Amino acid sequence: MATADSQTLILALTGASGIALGRMALQYLAADARVGHIYLVISDHGRRVMWEELGERPASGQSLPDFLLCGGIGREKIECLDPRDIGAAIASGSVAHQGMLILPCSMGTLAAISHGLSDNLIERAADVCLKERRRLVLAIRETPFNLIHLRNMLAVTEAGATVFPIMPAFYDRAVTPEDGMRQFVARVLAHFQLDPAGMFRWPGGEAK
Ligand SMILES: Cc1cc2nc3c(=O)[nH]c(=O)nc-3n(C[C@H](O)[C@H](O)[C@H](O)COP(=O)(O)O)c2cc1C
């Protein structure tokens, strides 16, 4: 339950590669005592990519949040919203929250946000973040980028969003792909002052 000093955040998953990172972010946020409420929105194409990349679907009768949490704690904090419901709470700037993370963010959703389309709940909630000057982090994924992608990244950055490409770091010497994914998600969550325990921080010092 949200309290006066806990954060309320929006987490959106769209149809770019990297759904496992969005699932990991949801698991971290749900388990974090500093987070009181999570609005979760998954685009239609996000669901399609989810089935591809996770290689499984919810069991009969299992909700999407339960499926994504994999038995993790904090289910009661998650409110799953229909991406087509343009009348949901987060479509309005009057609803208080501390920001929105789109992980992964497709080039299609990036384009829609950069042009202010607001044609579904994810695009509208992002548009609201920009107009209300709230934190908006777009964890985009595509490679290579074309000129349209780059122009759209510039436009959303000028409008106040943070473009946070899904790119691995190597200086933390992650041993497994999962370690690298955890470090990436931790770095994203640090933008909401929600750094998970154990996040690698560069210690500085002489080159080895
Ligand atoms: C398996 C799969 C992987 C995809 N990966 C990406 C990707 O990494 N980046 C991207 O911009 N689009 C990717 N797409 C295409 C998007 O899903 C597509 O452009 C879609 O319209 C995005 O819609 P959305 O932003 O509403 O979720 C992928 C599609 C599939 C089926």
PDB file of N, CA and C and ligand atoms in Angstrom, residues 13-17 43-46 48-49 52-53 105-109 120 123 141-142, ligand 1:
ATOM      1  N   LEU A  13       5.928  -1.985 -20.573  1.00  0.00           N
ATOM      2  CA  LEU A  13       6.715  -2.894 -21.409  1.00  0.00           C
ATOM      3  C   LEU A  13       6.133  -2.817 -22.818  1.00  0.00           C
ATOM      4  N   THR A  14       6.963  -2.533 -23.805  1.00  0.00           N
ATOM      5  CA  THR A  14       6.483  -2.482 -25.184  1.00  0.00           C
ATOM      6  C   THR A  14       7.188  -3.560 -26.014  1.00  0.00           C
ATOM      7  N   GLY A  15       6.876  -3.584 -27.316  1.00  0.00           N
ATOM      8  CA  GLY A  15       7.286  -4.703 -28.149  1.00  0.00           C
ATOM      9  C   GLY A  15       8.696  -4.659 -28.690  1.00  0.00           C
ATOM     10  N   ALA A  16       9.645  -4.208 -27.894  1.00  0.00           N
ATOM     11  CA  ALA A  16      11.055  -4.308 -28.282  1.00  0.00           C
ATOM     12  C   ALA A  16      11.662  -5.527 -27.603  1.00  0.00           C
ATOM     13  N   SER A  17      12.795  -5.931 -28.100  1.00  0.00           N
ATOM     14  CA  SER A  17      13.506  -7.038 -27.479  1.00  0.00           C
ATOM     15  C   SER A  17      14.005  -6.594 -26.095  1.00  0.00           C
ATOM     16  N   SER A  43       2.055  -3.228 -23.719  1.00  0.00           N
ATOM     17  CA  SER A  43       1.406  -3.014 -25.015  1.00  0.00           C
ATOM     18  C   SER A  43       1.020  -4.352 -25.637  1.00  0.00           C
ATOM     19  N   ASP A  44       0.116  -4.299 -26.616  1.00  0.00           N
ATOM     20  CA  ASP A  44      -0.288  -5.535 -27.299  1.00  0.00           C
ATOM     21  C   ASP A  44       0.926  -6.217 -27.927  1.00  0.00           C
ATOM     22  N   HIS A  45       1.780  -5.417 -28.580  1.00  0.00           N
ATOM     23  CA  HIS A  45       2.958  -6.010 -29.213  1.00  0.00           C
ATOM     24  C   HIS A  45       3.970  -6.450 -28.160  1.00  0.00           C
ATOM     25  N   GLY A  46       3.959  -5.777 -27.013  1.00  0.00           N
ATOM     26  CA  GLY A  46       4.810  -6.218 -25.907  1.00  0.00           C
ATOM     27  C   GLY A  46       4.455  -7.635 -25.476  1.00  0.00           C
ATOM     28  N   ARG A  48       3.134  -9.909 -27.389  1.00  0.00           N
ATOM     29  CA  ARG A  48       3.591 -10.810 -28.473  1.00  0.00           C
ATOM     30  C   ARG A  48       5.071 -11.130 -28.313  1.00  0.00           C
ATOM     31  N   VAL A  49       5.880 -10.087 -28.051  1.00  0.00           N
ATOM     32  CA  VAL A  49       7.327 -10.302 -27.896  1.00  0.00           C
ATOM     33  C   VAL A  49       7.602 -11.086 -26.602  1.00  0.00           C
ATOM     34  N   GLU A  52       7.407 -14.683 -27.216  1.00  0.00           N
ATOM     35  CA  GLU A  52       8.585 -15.124 -27.979  1.00  0.00           C
ATOM     36  C   GLU A  52       9.802 -15.258 -27.070  1.00  0.00           C
ATOM     37  N   GLU A  53      10.059 -14.203 -26.290  1.00  0.00           N
ATOM     38  CA  GLU A  53      11.347 -14.124 -25.589  1.00  0.00           C
ATOM     39  C   GLU A  53      11.365 -14.897 -24.272  1.00  0.00           C
ATOM     40  N   CYS A 105      11.590  -0.193 -24.561  1.00  0.00           N
ATOM     41  CA  CYS A 105      10.838   0.794 -25.341  1.00  0.00           C
ATOM     42  C   CYS A 105      11.154   0.610 -26.826  1.00  0.00           C
ATOM     43  N   SER A 106      10.117   0.306 -27.604  1.00  0.00           N
ATOM     44  CA  SER A 106      10.301   0.084 -29.052  1.00  0.00           C
ATOM     45  C   SER A 106      10.512   1.414 -29.778  1.00  0.00           C
ATOM     46  N   MET A 107      11.022   1.309 -30.983  1.00  0.00           N
ATOM     47  CA  MET A 107      11.169   2.501 -31.829  1.00  0.00           C
ATOM     48  C   MET A 107       9.791   3.070 -32.178  1.00  0.00           C
ATOM     49  N   GLY A 108       8.784   2.181 -32.261  1.00  0.00           N
ATOM     50  CA  GLY A 108       7.431   2.660 -32.546  1.00  0.00           C
ATOM     51  C   GLY A 108       6.904   3.533 -31.417  1.00  0.00           C
ATOM     52  N   THR A 109       7.085   3.073 -30.168  1.00  0.00           N
ATOM     53  CA  THR A 109       6.613   3.874 -29.025  1.00  0.00           C
ATOM     54  C   THR A 109       7.447   5.135 -28.886  1.00  0.00           C
ATOM     55  N   ASN A 120      -2.370   5.471 -27.289  1.00  0.00           N
ATOM     56  CA  ASN A 120      -2.725   4.405 -26.341  1.00  0.00           C
ATOM     57  C   ASN A 120      -2.285   4.869 -24.955  1.00  0.00           C
ATOM     58  N   GLU A 123       1.548   5.707 -24.491  1.00  0.00           N
ATOM     59  CA  GLU A 123       1.928   6.975 -25.140  1.00  0.00           C
ATOM     60  C   GLU A 123       1.338   8.168 -24.392  1.00  0.00           C
ATOM     61  N   ARG A 141      15.470   0.026 -27.431  1.00  0.00           N
ATOM     62  CA  ARG A 141      16.318  -1.028 -27.977  1.00  0.00           C
ATOM     63  C   ARG A 141      16.076  -1.194 -29.468  1.00  0.00           C
ATOM     64  N   GLU A 142      17.125  -1.021 -30.210  1.00  0.00           N
ATOM     65  CA  GLU A 142      17.157  -1.325 -31.635  1.00  0.00           C
ATOM     66  C   GLU A 142      18.625  -1.260 -32.043  1.00  0.00           C
TER      67      GLU A 142
HETATM   68  C1  LIG B   1      10.409 -10.878 -31.503  1.00  0.00           C
HETATM   69  C2  LIG B   1      10.301  -9.419 -31.822  1.00  0.00           C
HETATM   70  C3  LIG B   1      11.321  -8.560 -31.454  1.00  0.00           C
HETATM   71  C4  LIG B   1      11.241  -7.196 -31.733  1.00  0.00           C
HETATM   72  N1  LIG B   1      12.270  -6.391 -31.330  1.00  0.00           N
HETATM   73  C5  LIG B   1      12.181  -5.059 -31.519  1.00  0.00           C
HETATM   74  C6  LIG B   1      13.208  -4.201 -31.028  1.00  0.00           C
HETATM   75  O1  LIG B   1      14.197  -4.627 -30.410  1.00  0.00           O
HETATM   76  N2  LIG B   1      13.056  -2.869 -31.208  1.00  0.00           N
HETATM   77  C7  LIG B   1      11.961  -2.345 -31.839  1.00  0.00           C
HETATM   78  O2  LIG B   1      11.882  -1.106 -31.948  1.00  0.00           O
HETATM   79  N3  LIG B   1      10.977  -3.139 -32.340  1.00  0.00           N
HETATM   80  C8  LIG B   1      11.057  -4.479 -32.200  1.00  0.00           C
HETATM   81  N4  LIG B   1      10.056  -5.306 -32.668  1.00  0.00           N
HETATM   82  C9  LIG B   1       8.957  -4.720 -33.451  1.00  0.00           C
HETATM   83  C10 LIG B   1       7.881  -4.079 -32.552  1.00  0.00           C
HETATM   84  O3  LIG B   1       7.265  -5.066 -31.753  1.00  0.00           O
HETATM   85  C11 LIG B   1       6.844  -3.374 -33.436  1.00  0.00           C
HETATM   86  O4  LIG B   1       7.424  -2.268 -34.088  1.00  0.00           O
HETATM   87  C12 LIG B   1       5.613  -2.938 -32.671  1.00  0.00           C
HETATM   88  O5  LIG B   1       4.763  -2.219 -33.559  1.00  0.00           O
HETATM   89  C13 LIG B   1       5.925  -2.065 -31.466  1.00  0.00           C
HETATM   90  O6  LIG B   1       4.687  -1.700 -30.862  1.00  0.00           O
HETATM   91  P1  LIG B   1       4.579  -1.119 -29.387  1.00  0.00           P
HETATM   92  O7  LIG B   1       5.590  -0.047 -29.256  1.00  0.00           O
HETATM   93  O8  LIG B   1       3.169  -0.583 -29.304  1.00  0.00           O
HETATM   94  O9  LIG B   1       4.762  -2.234 -28.431  1.00  0.00           O
HETATM   95  C14 LIG B   1      10.112  -6.677 -32.403  1.00  0.00           C
HETATM   96  C15 LIG B   1       9.087  -7.540 -32.771  1.00  0.00           C
HETATM   97  C16 LIG B   1       9.177  -8.894 -32.501  1.00  0.00           C
HETATM   98  C17 LIG B   1       8.048  -9.804 -32.902  1.00  0.00           C
END
